[in-house]
Each structure stands twice: as C-alpha cells, then as structure tokens.
C-alpha cells in the first residue's frame, strides 16, 4: 500500500481525536459501555468531513453513539479507521453506514482480548515489577517508572494506532474501490460483524432466571430445561424481542425502563 | 476519624476521576500510584511509597495477606494508607478495615448501575443534536457526579462512621430489590446490542449472527478465535464474489468480441 501524506487538516483532526480518545470510560454504562467516548473521539472527524450538512452529521453522530466496548488503546485504532471510512463515505460514497457499523462491531471483540493480554496482563506486570522494587526502598522513581511504562506507553501507542488506522484504512478502501468490489466488501464486513455481535451477545447478555417449579415431590429448574433446548435461549429471545420493538419504533428509554420493571417484578415474585 | 475519612475520600475522588481523562486506563488507580499520592496528601510521602510497593504486590497476586486478596485495589489502598499514617496501624490492619468497605461500596455501586444505564437514551439524544462541544461539556460535568463521586461519598461515611451503618442500610433493603437490580444490569446490555444488531442486520447474511452465538455457547471459544473463523468466512465470501465479478467482466468482454465477429461475418 502506498504511503499517504496527510494534509494539515487531517493531521489536526487526528491529533484532536487522539486527545479525546483518552476519555474511554467517561459516563460508562451497561447499555452502550464506551459509546460516549467514541462519540467524543469521532466529533472532530465528523465536523471536518460533513461540515454544514446537518442531516448527515446527525446520522454520523448517531452511528458513533452505538454500543462500543474494547481496550483503551484499541479504541484509538478503530476510531482512526472509522475516520477513514466516514471520509470515504462522504467523498466517494464507496462505504455506507452499515459497513462502518459492521467493521466497528467486528473489531471491538477480538481487539479487546488481544490488547488486554498485551497491556493489562503483560506490560502492567512488568512495569509494576520494576516499580515495586524501587518503591519498596522508598524511592518515588518506582511510581514514575510505572506511570511511564504502563500509562505513557499506552498513550504513545494510542497516537501511533490512530494514525495507522486512518492511513491504512484509507488506502485499503481506495484499493478495494478501484477494483469495483465494494459491494462484496460490504457483504463480507456484515458477515464478520454479525458473527462478532452474535458472539458478544452470547458472552455478555444474561437473563439470570432462577426459577424452580415444584410440583408435589419433584422440583424442576426451569432455566436448565430452557438451556437444554438451546443454551442461552432466553438471551436470544430477549435480544430479538428488543430488535423487533426497535424496528416498531419503540424508544430506548421505554425499553430500558421496561427491563428494569420486569427485572424487579420478576425478583419480587421470585423468578430471578 | 472524620479527617482521615475526608482526606481518603478526597484522594480517591480526584485520582479516580482523573483516570478517566489521562493516561489510558487503570494507570493512576493502581496501588503503586495512588498510595504514594495518598501519602503525599496525608503528610507522609515515604510511608505512602513503601506501602504502594507492598499493596501493588498484594493486588497483583504476588503476595496475599491471610490467603485472601481484597476486592477493590483502589479503595483498599487509599484506606490502608490513611489508617497506617494517621493511627500507626500496620498494612494488615489497614486492609482489614478496607476490605469490608470495598465490598459494601461495590454492592452499593451495583445498586446504581441501572441508574447510569438509564442515562443512555439521554446521551443518544444529546449526540444527535450534532453539537459536539455541548456533548463534551455535558459529559465532563456529569462525570463529576457519577461513579467516582458516589463512591467517594460512600467511602467517606464508611471510614468516618463505620461500615456497619452502610451494611445495615444495604441489609434493610428487601432481597428482591437487590436481585432485581442485578438481573436488570445483565439484561440492559441487550438494549445496546439490539440497537447495534438492528443497524447491521440484513436478510441474506443474518444467519451468521447465530454462527458467532453458537461458537461461544457450544464451543466455548473466545472472541479472538471466533474473529479468525469469521474472517476466514468473510474472506472466502469476498474471494468467491471477486471470482464471480471477474467472470462476469470476462464474459461481457468475450460477448462483445463475439458480437463484433458476427457483425463482420454477416
């Protein structure tokens, strides 16, 4: 892939995105997790690409307010890539919103696993090992070395990866666009995205049914029976019920408070 | 006690809040960073540093006190340093006090999870206004008063007036409230996933959702192996599409040639 020289505007957008991408856990919640950080990080890109086009801007902001969760460093890479995709969407129309969603969804799960083991389980242990040795003798340098090795290094990686994500994202899309295979790429991206969303749903969505039916002498754990039919069936049913409610135009507020009410009522009558 | 509590809560709040904005993730909240800072605020930097080393080893699982590792590294570190400096207690004694406070704090935090989740539609509405400056500012303002703030207040009361009050408050709540809120947190994520799914769902490839689902539930695979399998499927789909389109172009080309020949022939 050819090396791309970034314009001044692109550079300043990327720099601003890099700084904003540090807010990974800002107002983290159990519905959309790191979505707020992603919106904040994408804001300079969206403003620079869509300018005065308020409708497209709204659409883009909504797109990047979707559920998002990965490791702090990986977030920068995906944001860089998303910048490249948004730019292609506006300039050439080669990429559509669904593809951007799919690629984000496809990348967040595996990058979370990779970067967690790299940074949290490896680099952190090394940095703490060095730091502990110095701090045990009352040397504050130990803390500073820990911050440099574990904290500052992550920031450096964030800076490198946000640029890499943008540069390689752009040249990759250009390459595919020239071969005229963009629809194939869109389809492949949706396939991978859906596989990963399915996997993440299976891992994270949990309907903790704790209901034992007692008929005479025998008691039956309802959840076991359901899971024998299909493991986690209730989670799938819940998800697709919500999908169909969203398609019918129900607001997320209604869904969230509905779930809260059902959970508390369920707990009251003893099925959770 | 009130002074210890105030200082501990102050250090906890500032560091926890700041960790959201600089140096990536869970760097400043580690014992090796927060313990020296707590020491500095409480007037004994040296003890803070030395305890930072000991606490970091405990929480990394290198060494455990009495075979148990306390739940929350940040809370426990701040409280342990505060007690050691201000009362001359040992690390063990400090951790013994910190542990029940950390546990009470996390169960209290669990109560509030649905509250933060219920803000999600508000954030979505704010984002769609397409006013990035406002979105950022409101986010920062709200972040002052969410998790770190609530935790710091609970920490303050638990240290100053004993954790018994908090525990009896938690115990006085009916069990179904706690289990209900816990169950709700697990199910609320489905809303986020449902919005995401409805955006990338398209008829002819929808079935692949279940491929990922089954790979987790039946094969117990993690996201990295599933991503590799998924990428293999996606790439082979892409390649077969490419072959089809290549074939189509070559067919059209030959057809054009054939037509040319025919015209010549007739």
Coordinates of C-alpha atoms in Angstrom, one line a residue:
Chain A
X1 CA 0.0 0.0 0.0
X2 CA 1.3 3.4 -1.0
X3 CA 2.4 5.7 1.8
X4 CA 0.0 8.5 2.2
X5 CA 1.0 12.0 3.1
X6 CA -1.6 13.6 5.4
X7 CA -2.9 17.1 4.9
X8 CA -2.7 19.7 7.6
X9 CA -6.4 19.3 8.3
X10 CA -6.2 15.5 8.6
X11 CA -3.3 15.9 11.0
X12 CA -5.1 18.3 13.2
X13 CA -8.2 16.2 13.2
X14 CA -6.2 13.1 14.2
X15 CA -4.4 15.0 16.9
X16 CA -7.6 16.2 18.4
X17 CA -9.1 12.7 18.2
X18 CA -6.1 11.3 19.9
X19 CA -6.5 13.6 22.9
X20 CA -10.2 13.0 23.1
X21 CA -9.8 9.2 22.9
X22 CA -8.4 9.2 26.4
X23 CA -11.9 9.6 27.8
X24 CA -12.5 5.9 27.3
X25 CA -14.7 5.3 30.4
X26 CA -16.4 8.7 30.5
X27 CA -20.0 8.0 31.7
X28 CA -19.6 4.3 31.0
X29 CA -22.9 2.5 31.3
X30 CA -24.3 -1.0 30.9
X31 CA -26.3 -0.2 27.8
X32 CA -23.7 1.2 25.5
X33 CA -20.5 1.0 27.5
X34 CA -17.8 3.2 25.8
X35 CA -20.2 4.8 23.3
X36 CA -19.8 8.3 24.8
X37 CA -16.0 8.2 24.4
X38 CA -16.4 7.1 20.8
X39 CA -18.8 9.9 20.0
X40 CA -16.4 12.4 21.7
X41 CA -13.5 11.0 19.8
X42 CA -15.2 11.0 16.4
X43 CA -16.5 14.5 16.8
X44 CA -13.5 16.3 15.2
X45 CA -13.7 13.9 12.2
X46 CA -17.4 14.2 11.7
X47 CA -17.2 18.0 11.9
X48 CA -14.3 18.2 9.4
X49 CA -16.0 15.7 6.9
X50 CA -19.6 16.8 7.0
X51 CA -19.2 20.5 7.7
X52 CA -22.6 22.1 7.3
X53 CA -24.5 19.1 6.2
X54 CA -26.6 18.8 9.4
X55 CA -28.6 15.7 8.4
X56 CA -25.6 13.6 7.6
X57 CA -23.9 14.9 10.7
X58 CA -26.8 13.7 12.9
X59 CA -26.7 10.3 11.2
X60 CA -22.9 10.1 11.8
X61 CA -23.2 11.1 15.4
X62 CA -25.9 8.5 16.0
X63 CA -23.8 5.9 14.3
X64 CA -20.9 6.6 16.7
X65 CA -23.2 6.7 19.7
X66 CA -23.8 3.0 19.3
X67 CA -22.7 0.3 21.7
X68 CA -18.9 0.1 21.8
X69 CA -16.5 -1.7 24.0
X70 CA -12.9 -2.6 23.6
X71 CA -9.5 -1.9 25.2
X72 CA -8.5 1.8 25.6
X73 CA -5.6 1.5 23.1
X74 CA -7.6 -0.5 20.5
X75 CA -10.3 2.2 20.6
X76 CA -7.9 4.7 19.0
X77 CA -7.1 2.3 16.1
X78 CA -10.8 1.7 15.4
X79 CA -11.5 5.4 15.7
X80 CA -8.8 6.1 13.1
X81 CA -10.3 3.5 10.8
X82 CA -13.8 4.9 11.3
X83 CA -12.5 8.4 10.4
X84 CA -11.1 6.9 7.1
X85 CA -14.4 5.2 6.4
X86 CA -16.5 8.3 7.1
X87 CA -14.4 10.3 4.8
X88 CA -14.8 7.7 2.0
X89 CA -18.5 7.7 2.7
X90 CA -18.7 11.4 2.1
X91 CA -16.2 11.8 -0.7
X92 CA -16.7 8.7 -2.9
X93 CA -19.8 7.1 -1.5
X94 CA -17.9 3.8 -1.6
X95 CA -18.7 3.0 2.0
X96 CA -22.2 3.0 3.6
X97 CA -23.2 3.4 7.2
X98 CA -24.0 -0.2 7.7
X99 CA -20.4 -1.2 6.6
X100 CA -19.0 1.2 9.2
X101 CA -21.1 -0.3 11.9
X102 CA -20.2 -3.8 10.8
X103 CA -16.4 -3.1 10.8
X104 CA -16.6 -1.5 14.2
X105 CA -18.6 -4.4 15.6
X106 CA -16.3 -6.9 14.1
X107 CA -13.1 -5.4 15.5
X108 CA -14.1 -4.5 19.1
X109 CA -14.3 -8.0 20.5
X110 CA -11.0 -9.5 19.3
X111 CA -9.0 -6.3 19.8
X112 CA -10.3 -6.2 23.4
X113 CA -8.9 -9.6 24.0
X114 CA -5.6 -9.0 22.3
X115 CA -4.9 -5.6 23.9
X116 CA -5.9 -6.8 27.3
X117 CA -3.4 -9.6 27.4
X118 CA -0.8 -7.3 25.9
X119 CA -1.2 -4.4 28.2
X120 CA -3.1 -5.4 31.3
X121 CA -1.6 -8.9 31.7
X122 CA 1.8 -8.4 30.4
X123 CA 3.1 -4.8 30.3
X124 CA 1.4 -3.9 33.6
X125 CA 3.0 -6.8 35.4
X126 CA 6.5 -5.9 34.0
X127 CA 6.1 -2.2 34.9
X128 CA 4.8 -3.0 38.4
X129 CA 7.6 -5.4 39.0
X130 CA 10.2 -2.8 38.2
X131 CA 8.3 -0.1 40.2
X132 CA 7.7 -2.3 43.2
X133 CA 11.5 -2.9 43.6
X134 CA 12.2 0.8 43.7
X135 CA 9.2 1.8 45.8
X136 CA 10.0 -0.8 48.5
X137 CA 13.1 1.2 49.2
X138 CA 11.1 4.4 49.4
X139 CA 12.1 5.7 46.0
X140 CA 9.3 7.6 44.2
X141 CA 11.1 6.9 40.9
X142 CA 9.3 3.5 41.1
X143 CA 5.9 5.2 40.7
X144 CA 7.2 7.4 37.9
X145 CA 8.7 4.4 36.0
X146 CA 5.4 2.6 36.4
X147 CA 3.5 5.5 35.0
X148 CA 6.0 5.9 32.1
X149 CA 6.0 2.2 31.3
X150 CA 2.3 1.5 31.7
X151 CA 0.5 4.8 31.3
X152 CA 2.5 6.9 29.0
X153 CA 3.4 4.0 26.7
X154 CA -0.4 3.4 26.2
X155 CA -0.8 7.0 25.2
X156 CA 2.1 6.6 22.7
X157 CA 0.5 3.5 21.2
X158 CA -2.8 5.3 21.0
X159 CA -1.2 8.1 19.0
X160 CA 0.6 5.7 16.6
X161 CA -2.5 3.5 16.2
X162 CA -5.0 6.2 15.5
X163 CA -2.8 7.4 12.6
X164 CA -2.2 3.9 11.4
X165 CA -5.9 3.1 11.5
X166 CA -6.6 6.2 9.4
X167 CA -3.8 5.8 6.8
X168 CA -4.2 2.1 6.2
X169 CA -8.0 2.4 6.3
X170 CA -7.9 5.0 3.6
X171 CA -5.5 3.1 1.3
X172 CA -7.3 -0.2 1.9
X173 CA -10.7 1.3 0.9
X174 CA -9.2 3.1 -2.1
X175 CA -7.7 -0.2 -3.2
X176 CA -10.9 -2.1 -2.9
X177 CA -12.9 0.7 -4.5
X178 CA -10.6 0.7 -7.6
X179 CA -11.3 -3.0 -8.2
X180 CA -15.0 -2.3 -8.0
X181 CA -15.6 -4.9 -5.3
X182 CA -17.1 -2.5 -2.7
X183 CA -20.4 -4.4 -2.5
X184 CA -18.6 -7.6 -1.9
X185 CA -16.6 -6.0 0.9
X186 CA -19.8 -4.6 2.4
X187 CA -21.3 -8.0 2.4
X188 CA -18.2 -9.6 3.9
X189 CA -18.0 -6.9 6.6
X190 CA -21.6 -7.5 7.5
X191 CA -21.0 -11.3 7.8
X192 CA -18.0 -10.7 10.1
X193 CA -19.8 -8.0 12.1
X194 CA -22.9 -10.2 12.7
X195 CA -20.7 -13.2 13.7
X196 CA -19.0 -11.0 16.3
X197 CA -22.2 -9.4 17.5
X198 CA -23.6 -12.9 18.0
X199 CA -20.5 -13.9 19.9
X200 CA -20.6 -10.9 22.1
X201 CA -24.3 -11.3 22.8
X202 CA -23.7 -14.8 23.9
X203 CA -20.9 -13.7 26.2
X204 CA -22.5 -10.7 27.8
X205 CA -26.3 -10.7 27.7
X206 CA -27.5 -12.7 30.6
X207 CA -31.1 -13.4 31.7
X208 CA -30.5 -14.7 35.2
X209 CA -33.6 -16.8 35.6
X210 CA -33.6 -18.5 38.9
X211 CA -37.0 -20.3 39.0
X212 CA -37.6 -23.6 40.4
X213 CA -41.0 -25.2 39.8
X214 CA -42.1 -27.5 42.5
X215 CA -44.9 -30.0 41.6
X216 CA -45.6 -32.3 44.5
X217 CA -42.3 -34.1 45.3
X218 CA -40.4 -33.2 42.2
X219 CA -38.9 -29.8 41.5
X220 CA -37.7 -28.6 38.1
X221 CA -35.2 -25.8 37.5
X222 CA -36.8 -24.0 34.6
X223 CA -33.6 -22.4 33.3
X224 CA -31.9 -25.8 33.0
X225 CA -34.7 -27.0 30.7
X226 CA -34.6 -23.9 28.6
X227 CA -30.8 -24.2 28.3
X228 CA -31.1 -27.9 27.3
X229 CA -33.2 -26.8 24.3
X230 CA -30.7 -24.1 23.3
X231 CA -28.0 -22.7 25.6
X232 CA -28.9 -19.1 26.5
X233 CA -32.2 -19.2 24.6
X234 CA -33.7 -16.6 26.9
X235 CA -30.9 -14.1 25.9
X236 CA -31.6 -14.6 22.2
X237 CA -35.3 -14.3 22.7
X238 CA -34.7 -11.1 24.7
X239 CA -32.4 -9.6 22.1
X240 CA -34.8 -10.3 19.2
X241 CA -37.8 -9.1 21.1
X242 CA -35.9 -5.8 21.6
X243 CA -34.8 -5.7 17.9
X244 CA -38.4 -6.1 16.8
X245 CA -39.5 -3.4 19.3
X246 CA -36.9 -1.0 18.0
X247 CA -38.0 -1.7 14.4
X248 CA -41.5 -0.9 15.5
X249 CA -40.2 2.5 16.7
X250 CA -40.1 2.0 20.5
X251 CA -37.6 4.4 22.2
X252 CA -34.6 3.0 24.1
X253 CA -35.9 4.8 27.2
X254 CA -39.1 2.7 27.1
X255 CA -37.0 -0.5 26.6
X256 CA -34.6 0.3 29.5
X257 CA -37.3 1.1 32.0
X258 CA -39.4 -1.9 30.8
X259 CA -36.5 -4.2 31.5
X260 CA -35.9 -2.6 34.9
X261 CA -39.6 -3.1 35.8
X262 CA -39.6 -6.7 34.5
X263 CA -36.4 -7.5 36.5
X264 CA -37.7 -6.1 39.7
X265 CA -41.2 -7.6 39.4
X266 CA -39.6 -10.9 38.4
X267 CA -37.4 -10.7 41.5
X268 CA -40.5 -9.9 43.6
X269 CA -42.4 -13.0 42.5
X270 CA -39.2 -15.0 42.8
X271 CA -38.2 -16.0 39.3
X272 CA -34.9 -14.1 39.2
Chain B
X1 CA -11.8 9.8 62.1
X2 CA -13.6 12.5 60.1
X3 CA -10.3 14.0 58.9
X4 CA -8.9 10.6 57.8
X5 CA -12.2 9.9 56.0
X6 CA -12.2 13.3 54.3
X7 CA -8.6 13.0 53.1
X8 CA -9.1 9.4 51.9
X9 CA -12.3 10.4 50.1
X10 CA -10.6 13.4 48.5
X11 CA -7.6 11.4 47.2
X12 CA -9.9 8.7 46.0
X13 CA -12.2 11.1 44.2
X14 CA -9.5 13.1 42.4
X15 CA -7.5 10.2 41.2
X16 CA -10.5 8.1 40.2
X17 CA -12.0 11.0 38.2
X18 CA -8.7 12.0 36.6
X19 CA -8.0 8.4 35.5
X20 CA -10.9 8.8 33.1
X21 CA -9.2 11.6 31.2
X22 CA -5.4 10.9 31.1
X23 CA -3.0 8.0 30.5
X24 CA -5.4 5.5 29.1
X25 CA -6.9 3.1 31.6
X26 CA -6.4 2.0 35.2
X27 CA -2.9 3.5 35.5
X28 CA -3.4 6.2 38.2
X29 CA -5.8 4.0 40.1
X30 CA -3.2 1.3 40.7
X31 CA -1.9 1.0 44.3
X32 CA 1.7 1.8 43.2
X33 CA 0.4 5.3 42.0
X34 CA -2.4 6.1 44.3
X35 CA -0.7 5.0 47.6
X36 CA 2.2 7.5 47.3
X37 CA -0.3 10.2 46.3
X38 CA -2.4 9.4 49.3
X39 CA 0.7 9.5 51.4
X40 CA 1.6 12.9 50.0
X41 CA -1.8 14.4 50.8
X42 CA -1.7 12.9 54.3
X43 CA 1.8 14.2 55.1
X44 CA 3.9 11.1 55.0
X45 CA 5.1 10.6 51.4
X46 CA 7.7 8.0 52.3
X47 CA 5.2 5.6 54.0
X48 CA 2.9 6.1 51.0
X49 CA 5.7 5.0 48.6
X50 CA 6.7 2.0 50.6
X51 CA 3.1 0.9 51.1
X52 CA 2.5 1.4 47.4
X53 CA 5.0 -1.3 46.7
X54 CA 3.5 -3.7 49.3
X55 CA -0.1 -3.0 48.1
X56 CA 0.8 -3.4 44.5
X57 CA 2.3 -6.8 45.2
X58 CA -0.8 -7.9 47.1
X59 CA -3.2 -6.8 44.4
X60 CA -1.1 -8.3 41.6
X61 CA -1.5 -11.5 43.4
X62 CA 2.3 -11.7 44.1
X63 CA 1.6 -12.0 47.8
X64 CA -1.6 -12.3 49.7
X65 CA -2.4 -11.4 53.3
X66 CA -4.0 -14.3 55.1
X67 CA -4.6 -16.0 51.8
X68 CA -7.2 -13.5 50.6
X69 CA -6.9 -10.7 48.1
X70 CA -9.3 -7.8 48.8
X71 CA -11.7 -6.9 46.1
X72 CA -11.0 -3.4 45.1
X73 CA -7.4 -2.2 44.8
X74 CA -8.0 1.5 44.7
X75 CA -10.3 1.8 47.7
X76 CA -8.3 -0.6 49.8
X77 CA -5.1 1.2 49.0
X78 CA -6.3 4.6 50.0
X79 CA -7.9 3.4 53.2
X80 CA -4.9 1.3 54.2
X81 CA -2.5 4.2 53.7
X82 CA -4.8 6.6 55.6
X83 CA -5.0 4.3 58.6
X84 CA -1.3 3.5 58.7
X85 CA -0.2 7.1 58.5
X86 CA -2.8 8.6 60.9
X87 CA -3.1 5.8 63.5
X88 CA 0.2 4.0 63.1
X89 CA -1.7 0.8 62.2
X90 CA 0.0 -1.9 60.0
X91 CA -0.8 -2.6 56.4
X92 CA -2.6 -5.7 57.5
X93 CA -4.8 -3.7 59.9
X94 CA -5.5 -1.1 57.3
X95 CA -6.5 -3.7 54.7
X96 CA -8.7 -5.5 57.3
X97 CA -10.6 -2.2 57.6
X98 CA -10.6 -1.5 53.9
X99 CA -11.9 -4.9 52.8
X100 CA -15.5 -4.6 54.2
X101 CA -15.7 -1.0 53.0
X102 CA -14.7 -2.1 49.5
X103 CA -17.3 -4.8 49.5
X104 CA -20.0 -2.5 50.7
X105 CA -19.0 0.1 48.1
X106 CA -19.3 -2.4 45.3
X107 CA -22.7 -3.6 46.4
X108 CA -23.8 0.0 46.7
X109 CA -22.3 0.6 43.2
X110 CA -24.3 -2.3 41.9
X111 CA -27.5 -0.7 43.1
X112 CA -26.7 2.4 41.0
X113 CA -25.7 0.5 37.8
X114 CA -29.3 0.7 36.4
X115 CA -29.3 4.5 37.1
X116 CA -26.3 5.1 34.9
X117 CA -27.7 2.8 32.3
X118 CA -31.0 4.8 32.2
X119 CA -28.9 7.8 31.1
X120 CA -28.1 6.1 27.8
X121 CA -31.1 7.4 25.9
X122 CA -30.3 10.9 27.2
X123 CA -26.7 10.6 25.7
X124 CA -28.2 9.4 22.4
X125 CA -30.5 12.4 22.2
X126 CA -27.6 14.7 23.1
X127 CA -25.4 13.2 20.4
X128 CA -28.0 13.5 17.7
X129 CA -28.2 17.3 18.4
X130 CA -24.9 17.3 16.5
X131 CA -23.4 19.8 18.9
X132 CA -20.0 18.2 19.8
X133 CA -18.9 21.0 22.2
X134 CA -22.1 20.7 24.2
X135 CA -21.8 16.9 24.2
X136 CA -18.3 17.0 25.5
X137 CA -19.1 19.6 28.2
X138 CA -22.2 17.9 29.5
X139 CA -20.2 14.6 29.6
X140 CA -17.5 16.2 31.7
X141 CA -20.0 17.9 34.0
X142 CA -22.0 14.7 34.6
X143 CA -18.7 12.7 35.1
X144 CA -18.1 14.9 38.2
X145 CA -21.1 13.5 39.9
X146 CA -21.3 9.8 38.8
X147 CA -19.3 6.8 39.9
X148 CA -16.2 8.4 41.5
X149 CA -18.4 10.9 43.4
X150 CA -20.9 8.4 44.7
X151 CA -18.0 6.0 45.7
X152 CA -16.1 8.8 47.4
X153 CA -19.1 9.8 49.5
X154 CA -19.8 6.2 50.5
X155 CA -16.1 5.8 51.3
X156 CA -16.2 8.9 53.4
X157 CA -19.1 7.8 55.5
X158 CA -17.8 4.2 55.8
X159 CA -14.5 5.4 57.1
X160 CA -15.8 8.2 59.3
X161 CA -18.8 6.5 60.9
X162 CA -18.1 2.8 60.4
X163 CA -19.2 0.4 57.7
X164 CA -21.9 -1.0 59.9
X165 CA -24.3 1.8 59.1
X166 CA -23.9 1.2 55.4
X167 CA -24.2 -2.6 55.7
X168 CA -27.4 -2.3 57.8
X169 CA -28.8 0.1 55.2
X170 CA -28.0 -2.5 52.5
X171 CA -29.4 -5.3 54.6
X172 CA -32.6 -3.3 55.2
X173 CA -33.3 -3.3 51.5
X174 CA -35.6 -6.2 50.6
X175 CA -33.7 -9.0 48.8
X176 CA -35.8 -8.7 45.7
X177 CA -34.7 -5.1 45.1
X178 CA -31.0 -6.2 45.1
X179 CA -31.6 -9.3 42.9
X180 CA -34.0 -7.4 40.6
X181 CA -31.4 -4.6 40.0
X182 CA -28.7 -7.2 39.5
X183 CA -30.8 -9.0 37.0
X184 CA -31.6 -5.8 35.2
X185 CA -27.9 -4.9 34.7
X186 CA -27.4 -8.2 32.9
X187 CA -30.4 -7.7 30.6
X188 CA -29.9 -4.0 29.9
X189 CA -26.8 -4.8 27.7
X190 CA -29.3 -6.4 25.4
X191 CA -30.7 -3.0 24.5
X192 CA -27.3 -1.8 23.3
X193 CA -26.8 -5.0 21.3
X194 CA -30.3 -4.8 19.9
X195 CA -29.7 -1.3 18.6
X196 CA -26.4 -2.4 17.1
X197 CA -27.9 -5.6 15.6
X198 CA -30.8 -3.8 14.0
X199 CA -28.3 -1.5 12.3
X200 CA -26.2 -4.2 10.7
X201 CA -28.9 -6.7 10.2
X202 CA -29.6 -7.6 6.6
X203 CA -31.6 -10.5 5.3
X204 CA -29.2 -12.6 3.3
X205 CA -26.4 -12.7 5.8
X206 CA -28.5 -12.5 9.1
X207 CA -28.0 -16.2 9.8
X208 CA -24.3 -15.6 10.6
X209 CA -25.4 -14.0 13.9
X210 CA -26.0 -17.5 15.1
X211 CA -22.6 -18.7 14.0
X212 CA -21.0 -16.4 16.5
X213 CA -23.6 -17.2 19.1
X214 CA -23.1 -21.0 18.8
X215 CA -19.3 -20.7 18.8
X216 CA -19.5 -19.1 22.2
X217 CA -22.3 -21.2 23.7
X218 CA -21.4 -24.6 22.4
X219 CA -17.7 -24.5 21.6
X220 CA -16.8 -22.0 24.4
X221 CA -14.4 -20.1 22.2
X222 CA -13.1 -16.6 23.0
X223 CA -13.5 -13.6 20.7
X224 CA -10.1 -13.9 19.0
X225 CA -10.6 -17.4 17.7
X226 CA -14.1 -16.5 16.6
X227 CA -12.8 -13.5 14.8
X228 CA -10.3 -15.7 12.9
X229 CA -13.1 -18.1 11.9
X230 CA -15.3 -15.2 11.0
X231 CA -12.5 -13.5 8.9
X232 CA -11.9 -16.8 7.1
X233 CA -15.6 -17.0 6.2
X234 CA -15.7 -13.3 5.2
X235 CA -12.6 -13.5 3.1
X236 CA -13.7 -16.6 1.2
X237 CA -17.1 -15.0 0.6
X238 CA -15.2 -11.9 -0.7
X239 CA -13.0 -14.0 -2.9
X240 CA -15.8 -16.0 -4.5
X241 CA -17.6 -12.7 -5.1
X242 CA -14.5 -11.4 -6.8
X243 CA -14.2 -14.5 -9.0
X244 CA -17.9 -14.1 -10.0
X245 CA -17.4 -10.5 -10.9
X246 CA -14.1 -11.3 -12.8
X247 CA -16.0 -14.0 -14.7
X248 CA -18.8 -11.6 -15.4
X249 CA -16.5 -9.0 -16.9
X250 CA -14.6 -11.5 -19.0
X251 CA -17.9 -12.9 -20.2
X252 CA -19.2 -9.5 -21.2
X253 CA -15.9 -8.8 -23.0
X254 CA -16.0 -12.1 -25.0
X255 CA -19.6 -11.5 -25.8
X256 CA -18.7 -8.1 -27.2
X257 CA -16.0 -9.7 -29.2
X258 CA -18.3 -12.4 -30.5
X259 CA -20.8 -9.8 -31.5
X260 CA -18.0 -7.9 -33.3
X261 CA -17.1 -11.2 -35.1
X262 CA -20.7 -11.8 -36.1
X263 CA -21.1 -8.4 -37.5
X264 CA -18.0 -8.9 -39.6
X265 CA -19.3 -12.3 -40.7
X266 CA -22.6 -11.2 -41.9

